[in-house]
Coordinates of C-alpha atoms and ligand atoms in Angstrom, one line a residue:
M1 CA 0.0 0.0 0.0
Y2 CA 1.2 3.5 -0.8
T3 CA 0.5 6.7 1.1
P4 CA -1.9 8.9 -1.0
D5 CA 0.9 11.3 -1.9
K6 CA 3.0 8.4 -3.3
S7 CA 0.2 6.4 -4.9
P8 CA 1.1 6.0 -8.6
V9 CA -2.6 5.9 -9.4
L10 CA -3.5 9.2 -7.7
Q11 CA -0.9 11.4 -9.3
P12 CA -1.5 13.5 -12.4
V13 CA -0.8 12.0 -15.8
T14 CA -0.8 13.1 -19.5
L15 CA -2.8 11.0 -21.9
G16 CA -2.2 12.1 -25.5
G17 CA -2.3 15.9 -25.1
L18 CA -4.7 15.8 -22.2
H19 CA -3.6 16.6 -18.7
L20 CA -5.5 14.3 -16.3
K21 CA -5.8 14.8 -12.5
N22 CA -5.0 11.1 -11.8
R23 CA -5.0 7.7 -13.5
I24 CA -8.5 6.8 -12.4
V25 CA -11.1 6.7 -15.2
M26 CA -14.9 6.6 -14.6
A27 CA -16.0 3.6 -16.6
P28 CA -19.0 4.0 -19.0
M29 CA -22.3 3.2 -17.2
T30 CA -25.7 3.1 -18.7
R31 CA -28.1 4.7 -16.2
S32 CA -31.3 5.0 -18.3
R33 CA -32.3 8.5 -17.2
S34 CA -32.7 10.1 -20.7
D35 CA -36.1 10.8 -22.1
D36 CA -37.8 8.7 -24.8
D37 CA -36.1 10.9 -27.5
G38 CA -32.7 10.1 -26.2
V39 CA -32.1 13.5 -24.6
P40 CA -30.1 13.3 -21.4
A41 CA -31.9 14.6 -18.2
H42 CA -31.0 18.1 -17.0
Y43 CA -29.7 16.5 -13.7
A44 CA -27.2 14.4 -15.7
A45 CA -25.0 17.6 -15.7
D46 CA -25.0 17.3 -11.8
Y47 CA -24.2 13.6 -12.0
Y48 CA -21.3 13.9 -14.3
S49 CA -19.8 17.1 -12.8
Q50 CA -19.9 15.6 -9.3
R51 CA -17.7 12.9 -10.6
A52 CA -15.1 15.2 -12.3
G53 CA -12.5 14.2 -9.7
A54 CA -11.8 11.3 -12.0
G55 CA -8.8 11.8 -14.3
L56 CA -11.2 11.0 -17.2
I57 CA -14.9 10.4 -17.4
I58 CA -16.3 8.1 -20.1
T59 CA -20.0 8.6 -20.5
E60 CA -22.7 6.0 -20.6
A61 CA -23.0 4.3 -24.0
T62 CA -24.7 6.7 -26.4
N63 CA -26.7 5.7 -29.5
I64 CA -25.2 6.9 -32.7
S65 CA -28.6 6.7 -34.5
A66 CA -32.2 5.8 -33.8
Q67 CA -31.5 2.3 -35.2
A68 CA -28.7 1.9 -32.7
R69 CA -31.0 1.8 -29.7
G70 CA -31.4 -1.3 -27.6
Y71 CA -32.6 -0.2 -24.2
P72 CA -35.2 2.4 -23.0
R73 CA -34.1 5.8 -21.9
T74 CA -30.6 5.6 -23.2
P75 CA -29.2 8.8 -24.7
G76 CA -28.4 9.6 -28.3
I77 CA -26.1 11.9 -30.2
W78 CA -27.8 12.1 -33.6
C79 CA -29.8 15.3 -33.3
D80 CA -29.4 18.9 -32.2
T81 CA -31.5 18.6 -29.1
Q82 CA -29.3 15.8 -27.8
V83 CA -26.2 17.7 -28.7
A84 CA -27.5 20.7 -26.8
A85 CA -28.2 18.6 -23.7
W86 CA -24.7 17.0 -23.9
K87 CA -23.2 20.5 -24.2
R88 CA -24.6 21.4 -20.8
I89 CA -23.1 18.3 -19.4
T90 CA -19.6 18.8 -20.9
D91 CA -19.6 22.5 -19.8
A92 CA -20.5 21.4 -16.2
V93 CA -17.6 18.9 -16.2
H94 CA -15.2 21.4 -17.6
R95 CA -16.1 23.9 -15.0
Q96 CA -14.9 21.4 -12.5
D97 CA -11.7 21.0 -14.5
G98 CA -12.7 17.5 -15.6
K99 CA -12.2 15.7 -18.9
I100 CA -15.0 13.7 -20.6
F101 CA -15.2 11.3 -23.5
L102 CA -18.4 10.2 -25.2
Q103 CA -18.9 6.4 -25.7
L104 CA -20.3 5.7 -29.2
W105 CA -22.8 2.8 -29.3
H106 CA -24.8 0.7 -31.7
T107 CA -26.5 -2.3 -30.0
G108 CA -27.1 -4.4 -33.1
R109 CA -28.9 -7.6 -32.3
M110 CA -29.0 -6.7 -28.5
S111 CA -32.2 -4.8 -29.2
H112 CA -35.9 -5.6 -29.7
P113 CA -38.6 -4.6 -32.2
D114 CA -40.2 -2.6 -29.3
M115 CA -37.1 -0.3 -29.5
Q116 CA -37.1 -0.3 -33.3
G117 CA -40.6 0.9 -34.2
G118 CA -41.6 -2.7 -34.8
E119 CA -38.7 -3.5 -37.2
L120 CA -36.2 -6.3 -36.5
P121 CA -32.9 -5.3 -34.9
V122 CA -29.9 -5.5 -37.3
A123 CA -26.8 -7.7 -36.9
P124 CA -24.1 -9.2 -39.1
S125 CA -26.1 -12.5 -39.2
A126 CA -29.6 -13.7 -38.3
L127 CA -28.5 -15.2 -35.0
K128 CA -30.6 -14.8 -31.9
P129 CA -28.7 -13.8 -28.7
A130 CA -29.3 -15.9 -25.6
G131 CA -31.7 -14.7 -23.0
Q132 CA -33.9 -11.6 -22.6
I133 CA -33.7 -7.8 -22.9
R134 CA -35.3 -5.0 -20.9
V135 CA -37.8 -3.0 -22.9
H136 CA -40.3 -0.3 -21.8
D137 CA -42.7 -2.8 -20.2
G138 CA -40.3 -5.3 -18.6
M139 CA -38.1 -8.2 -19.9
K140 CA -38.7 -9.9 -23.3
D141 CA -37.0 -12.7 -25.2
F142 CA -34.5 -11.6 -27.7
V143 CA -35.6 -12.1 -31.3
I144 CA -33.8 -13.3 -34.4
P145 CA -32.2 -10.1 -35.9
R146 CA -32.1 -9.2 -39.6
A147 CA -28.7 -9.6 -41.3
L148 CA -27.5 -6.3 -42.6
E149 CA -27.1 -6.0 -46.4
A150 CA -23.5 -5.0 -47.4
D151 CA -24.6 -1.6 -48.7
E152 CA -26.3 -0.8 -45.4
I153 CA -23.0 -1.1 -43.6
G154 CA -21.5 2.0 -45.2
L155 CA -24.6 3.9 -44.0
I156 CA -23.9 2.9 -40.4
V157 CA -20.2 4.0 -40.8
E158 CA -21.7 7.4 -41.8
D159 CA -23.9 7.4 -38.7
Y160 CA -20.7 6.9 -36.6
R161 CA -19.0 9.8 -38.5
R162 CA -22.0 12.1 -37.9
A163 CA -22.1 11.1 -34.2
A164 CA -18.4 11.9 -33.9
V165 CA -18.9 15.3 -35.4
N166 CA -21.9 15.9 -33.0
A167 CA -19.6 14.9 -30.1
Q168 CA -17.3 17.7 -31.1
L169 CA -20.2 20.1 -31.3
A170 CA -21.2 19.0 -27.8
G171 CA -17.8 19.9 -26.4
F172 CA -16.4 16.5 -25.5
D173 CA -12.7 16.0 -25.1
G174 CA -12.7 12.8 -27.2
V175 CA -14.7 9.7 -28.0
E176 CA -14.6 6.0 -27.2
V177 CA -15.8 3.5 -29.7
H178 CA -17.8 0.8 -27.9
C179 CA -16.4 -2.5 -29.4
A180 CA -17.2 -4.5 -26.3
N181 CA -20.0 -6.5 -24.5
N182 CA -21.2 -8.0 -27.8
Y183 CA -22.8 -5.0 -29.2
L184 CA -22.8 -4.4 -33.0
L185 CA -19.1 -3.9 -33.7
E186 CA -18.1 -6.9 -31.5
Q187 CA -20.9 -9.0 -33.2
F188 CA -18.9 -8.5 -36.4
I189 CA -15.6 -9.5 -34.8
R190 CA -16.6 -12.8 -33.2
D191 CA -16.9 -15.9 -35.4
S192 CA -19.8 -17.2 -33.3
T193 CA -22.0 -14.1 -34.1
N194 CA -20.7 -13.3 -37.7
H195 CA -21.5 -16.0 -40.2
R196 CA -21.4 -13.7 -43.3
T197 CA -19.9 -14.9 -46.5
D198 CA -19.2 -11.5 -48.0
Q199 CA -16.2 -9.1 -47.4
Y200 CA -17.5 -8.5 -43.9
G201 CA -17.4 -12.1 -42.7
G202 CA -15.4 -15.3 -42.8
A203 CA -11.6 -14.6 -42.5
L204 CA -10.5 -12.5 -39.5
D205 CA -9.5 -9.6 -41.7
N206 CA -13.0 -9.5 -43.1
R207 CA -14.6 -9.7 -39.6
L208 CA -12.5 -6.7 -38.5
R209 CA -13.3 -4.7 -41.6
F210 CA -16.5 -2.9 -40.4
P211 CA -15.1 -2.1 -36.9
L212 CA -12.0 -0.7 -38.5
E213 CA -14.0 1.3 -41.1
V214 CA -15.9 2.8 -38.2
I215 CA -12.8 3.6 -36.1
N216 CA -11.1 5.1 -39.2
A217 CA -14.2 7.3 -39.8
V218 CA -14.2 8.5 -36.2
I219 CA -10.4 9.1 -36.4
G220 CA -11.1 11.2 -39.5
V221 CA -13.2 13.5 -37.4
W222 CA -11.2 13.6 -34.2
G223 CA -7.6 12.5 -35.0
A224 CA -6.3 9.3 -33.6
D225 CA -5.0 11.0 -30.4
R226 CA -8.6 11.7 -29.2
V227 CA -10.1 8.3 -30.0
G228 CA -10.1 5.2 -27.7
V229 CA -11.7 1.8 -28.3
R230 CA -13.3 -0.5 -25.7
V231 CA -12.9 -4.2 -26.0
S232 CA -14.0 -7.2 -23.8
P233 CA -12.1 -10.2 -25.3
I234 CA -13.1 -12.8 -22.7
T235 CA -16.6 -11.6 -22.0
T236 CA -19.3 -14.2 -22.9
T237 CA -22.2 -11.6 -22.8
P238 CA -25.0 -12.2 -23.5
G239 CA -24.7 -15.9 -22.7
D240 CA -22.1 -18.0 -20.8
T241 CA -20.2 -19.6 -23.6
P242 CA -17.0 -18.3 -25.4
L243 CA -17.9 -16.1 -28.3
D244 CA -14.7 -16.8 -30.3
S245 CA -12.9 -19.9 -31.4
D246 CA -9.5 -18.2 -31.2
T247 CA -9.8 -15.2 -28.9
M248 CA -6.1 -14.4 -28.6
N249 CA -5.5 -14.4 -32.3
T250 CA -8.7 -12.4 -32.9
Y251 CA -7.9 -9.7 -30.3
G252 CA -4.1 -9.8 -30.8
T253 CA -4.6 -9.0 -34.5
F254 CA -7.2 -6.4 -33.7
L255 CA -4.9 -4.6 -31.3
D256 CA -2.0 -4.8 -33.7
K257 CA -4.2 -2.9 -36.2
L258 CA -5.4 -0.4 -33.7
S259 CA -1.8 0.2 -32.6
N260 CA -0.8 0.9 -36.3
L261 CA -3.6 3.5 -36.4
G262 CA -1.9 5.4 -33.5
L263 CA -5.1 5.2 -31.5
L264 CA -5.0 7.0 -28.1
Y265 CA -6.0 4.1 -25.9
V266 CA -7.5 0.6 -25.7
H267 CA -9.9 0.2 -22.8
D268 CA -9.9 -3.5 -21.9
I269 CA -12.5 -5.2 -19.7
E270 CA -10.3 -7.9 -18.2
G271 CA -12.4 -11.0 -17.7
I272 CA -16.2 -11.3 -17.8
T273 CA -17.7 -7.9 -17.4
Q274 CA -18.7 -7.3 -13.7
M275 CA -18.4 -11.0 -13.0
S276 CA -14.8 -12.4 -12.9
R277 CA -11.2 -11.5 -13.7
E278 CA -10.3 -15.0 -14.9
E279 CA -8.3 -15.4 -18.0
S280 CA -9.4 -17.8 -20.7
G281 CA -9.3 -18.6 -24.4
G282 CA -5.5 -18.4 -24.5
V283 CA -5.7 -14.7 -23.5
T284 CA -3.6 -13.2 -20.8
F285 CA -4.2 -9.5 -20.2
E286 CA -0.5 -8.8 -20.0
Q287 CA 0.2 -10.5 -23.4
L288 CA -2.7 -8.6 -25.0
R289 CA -1.6 -5.3 -23.6
K290 CA 1.8 -5.7 -25.3
R291 CA 0.2 -5.8 -28.7
F292 CA -0.8 -2.2 -28.4
R293 CA 1.6 0.8 -28.3
G294 CA -0.9 3.4 -27.1
A295 CA -2.2 3.8 -23.6
Y296 CA -4.0 0.9 -21.9
I297 CA -6.9 1.4 -19.6
A298 CA -7.6 -1.7 -17.4
N299 CA -11.1 -2.4 -16.1
N300 CA -13.1 -4.9 -14.2
Q301 CA -13.3 -5.3 -10.4
Y302 CA -10.3 -3.1 -9.7
T303 CA -9.6 -1.8 -6.2
L304 CA -7.1 0.9 -5.4
A305 CA -4.6 -1.7 -4.2
L306 CA -5.0 -3.7 -7.4
A307 CA -4.7 -0.6 -9.5
E308 CA -1.5 0.5 -7.7
L309 CA 0.0 -3.0 -8.3
A310 CA -0.9 -2.9 -12.0
V311 CA 0.4 0.6 -12.6
S312 CA 3.6 0.1 -10.6
Q313 CA 4.3 -3.1 -12.5
G314 CA 3.9 -1.3 -15.8
N315 CA 0.9 -3.5 -16.7
T316 CA -1.5 -0.5 -17.3
D317 CA -1.4 3.2 -17.7
L318 CA -4.9 4.0 -16.3
V319 CA -7.5 2.0 -14.5
S320 CA -11.3 2.5 -14.9
L321 CA -13.8 1.9 -12.1
G322 CA -17.5 1.6 -12.8
R323 CA -19.7 0.5 -9.9
P324 CA -17.8 2.3 -7.2
F325 CA -18.6 5.7 -8.9
I326 CA -22.4 5.1 -8.6
A327 CA -22.7 5.9 -4.9
N328 CA -19.4 7.8 -4.4
P329 CA -19.4 11.0 -6.4
D330 CA -16.1 12.0 -4.8
L331 CA -14.6 8.5 -5.2
V332 CA -11.0 9.7 -5.8
D333 CA -11.1 11.8 -2.7
R334 CA -12.3 8.9 -0.7
L335 CA -9.6 6.6 -2.1
R336 CA -7.1 9.3 -1.2
A337 CA -8.4 9.5 2.3
G338 CA -8.8 5.8 2.8
A339 CA -12.5 6.5 3.6
P340 CA -15.2 3.8 3.4
L341 CA -17.1 3.5 0.1
A342 CA -20.9 3.7 -0.1
E343 CA -22.7 1.0 -2.1
A344 CA -25.6 1.7 -4.4
P345 CA -28.6 -0.7 -4.3
K346 CA -29.1 -2.2 -7.8
E347 CA -32.6 -0.7 -8.0
Y348 CA -30.9 2.6 -8.7
W349 CA -28.6 1.4 -11.4
Y350 CA -31.0 1.7 -14.4
G351 CA -34.0 4.0 -14.7
G352 CA -35.8 6.4 -12.3
D353 CA -34.8 10.0 -11.7
A354 CA -32.3 12.0 -9.7
T355 CA -32.8 9.7 -6.7
G356 CA -29.9 7.2 -6.4
Y357 CA -28.2 9.0 -9.3
S358 CA -27.2 12.6 -8.7
D359 CA -28.1 12.8 -5.0
W360 CA -25.4 10.8 -3.4
P361 CA -23.6 12.9 -0.8
G362 CA -19.9 13.5 -0.7
M363 CA -17.7 12.4 2.2
R364 CA -18.9 13.9 5.5
Ligands
LIG1 C1 -25.0 0.1 -14.2 C2 -23.9 -0.3 -15.2 C3 -24.0 0.1 -16.5 C4 -23.0 -0.2 -17.5 N1 -23.1 0.4 -18.7 C5 -22.0 0.3 -19.6 C6 -22.0 1.0 -20.8 O1 -22.9 1.8 -21.1 N2 -20.9 0.8 -21.6 C7 -19.9 0.0 -21.3 O2 -19.0 -0.2 -22.1 N3 -19.9 -0.7 -20.1 C8 -20.9 -0.6 -19.2 N4 -20.9 -1.2 -18.0 C9 -19.7 -2.0 -17.6 C10 -18.8 -1.1 -16.8 O3 -18.2 -0.1 -17.6 C11 -17.6 -1.9 -16.3 O4 -16.9 -2.6 -17.3 C12 -18.0 -3.0 -15.2 O5 -18.9 -2.4 -14.3 C13 -16.8 -3.5 -14.5 O6 -16.1 -2.5 -13.8 P1 -16.3 -2.3 -12.2 O7 -16.0 -3.7 -11.6 O8 -15.3 -1.3 -11.8 O9 -17.7 -1.9 -12.0 C14 -21.9 -1.0 -17.1 C15 -21.8 -1.4 -15.8 C16 -22.8 -1.1 -14.8 C17 -22.7 -1.6 -13.4

């Protein structure tokens, strides 16, 4: 254990050209407080600015288009009203000297006709996810999605580009492309969810084509030094079986390519999101991290002690924490002080209003 003034995690650091207060990142967390048009609530500015003690905030996943939506009350970044609401949030964070990136999202098959005006969700292939999804009136079984036509894929790349431009208009410091947790981009990467026979399926280079087209489009707007990518190589979401027949090769190759693009960071969910940090599928986090020259953000069940170990051993540059930020707006101060952490009941995680969201008190 380090004293707070010596903790390698709690000292300022430079990421690309950005000066961060410390190496702690607030992980993206869907909180489902936006309205039905995907406009963030006014109290979201309080929520995010209260957490500006993090070196970097990554917002909740944000839909790049109406088609991208999978869950009720998630925000968007495809129209002016949404941009204006996000601008109030980024202004509030910047007033607290914080930095904030927008996470860009398309849920693909992890959606439901109830969220798509009655249409089928889209995916690389017509393969139904395991389990159920939350829609406006409770949980429903996933459906078999519609496989995208090749010429629709270019239109989605354009949606990402427009979302990236809108993120600039909204005053963000950068963007994170959500390539994790088996949403659309990851559905293309994995051989269990992509059975296409065209240039977007089959061989690994083909499966990586669409995610790389998206990332290149976003880099075209922001420059590589303001773009990160989130991955979850070992996650089995939405079921409990491996998604890939050769995870290390798939993600090693993907990270090689991201490295060559000069991307700012890779944000790696190490293990099964929220569940375990176990390594599997021939992947070790350390090996994978070495495939990428840019910054590495480690995530999943980190404590300050684990973060200090990882940073001091050179295994990561930054560490993101998710759940601890929900009930601890001043999380970094608490870690610095060794103060106890509050825990948020799950009923506050998704949906509702300012209660259990932007009303958590700071340390007393
Ligand atoms: C309420 C909640 C919402 C989440 N929403 C997102 C999201 O929008 N985008 C994403 O990439 N991960 C999301 N995650 C995963 C977290 O970013 C993180 O990977 C996970 O909670 C593990 O980190 P932790 O152990 O520090 O909480 C969410 C997690 C929680 C608990």
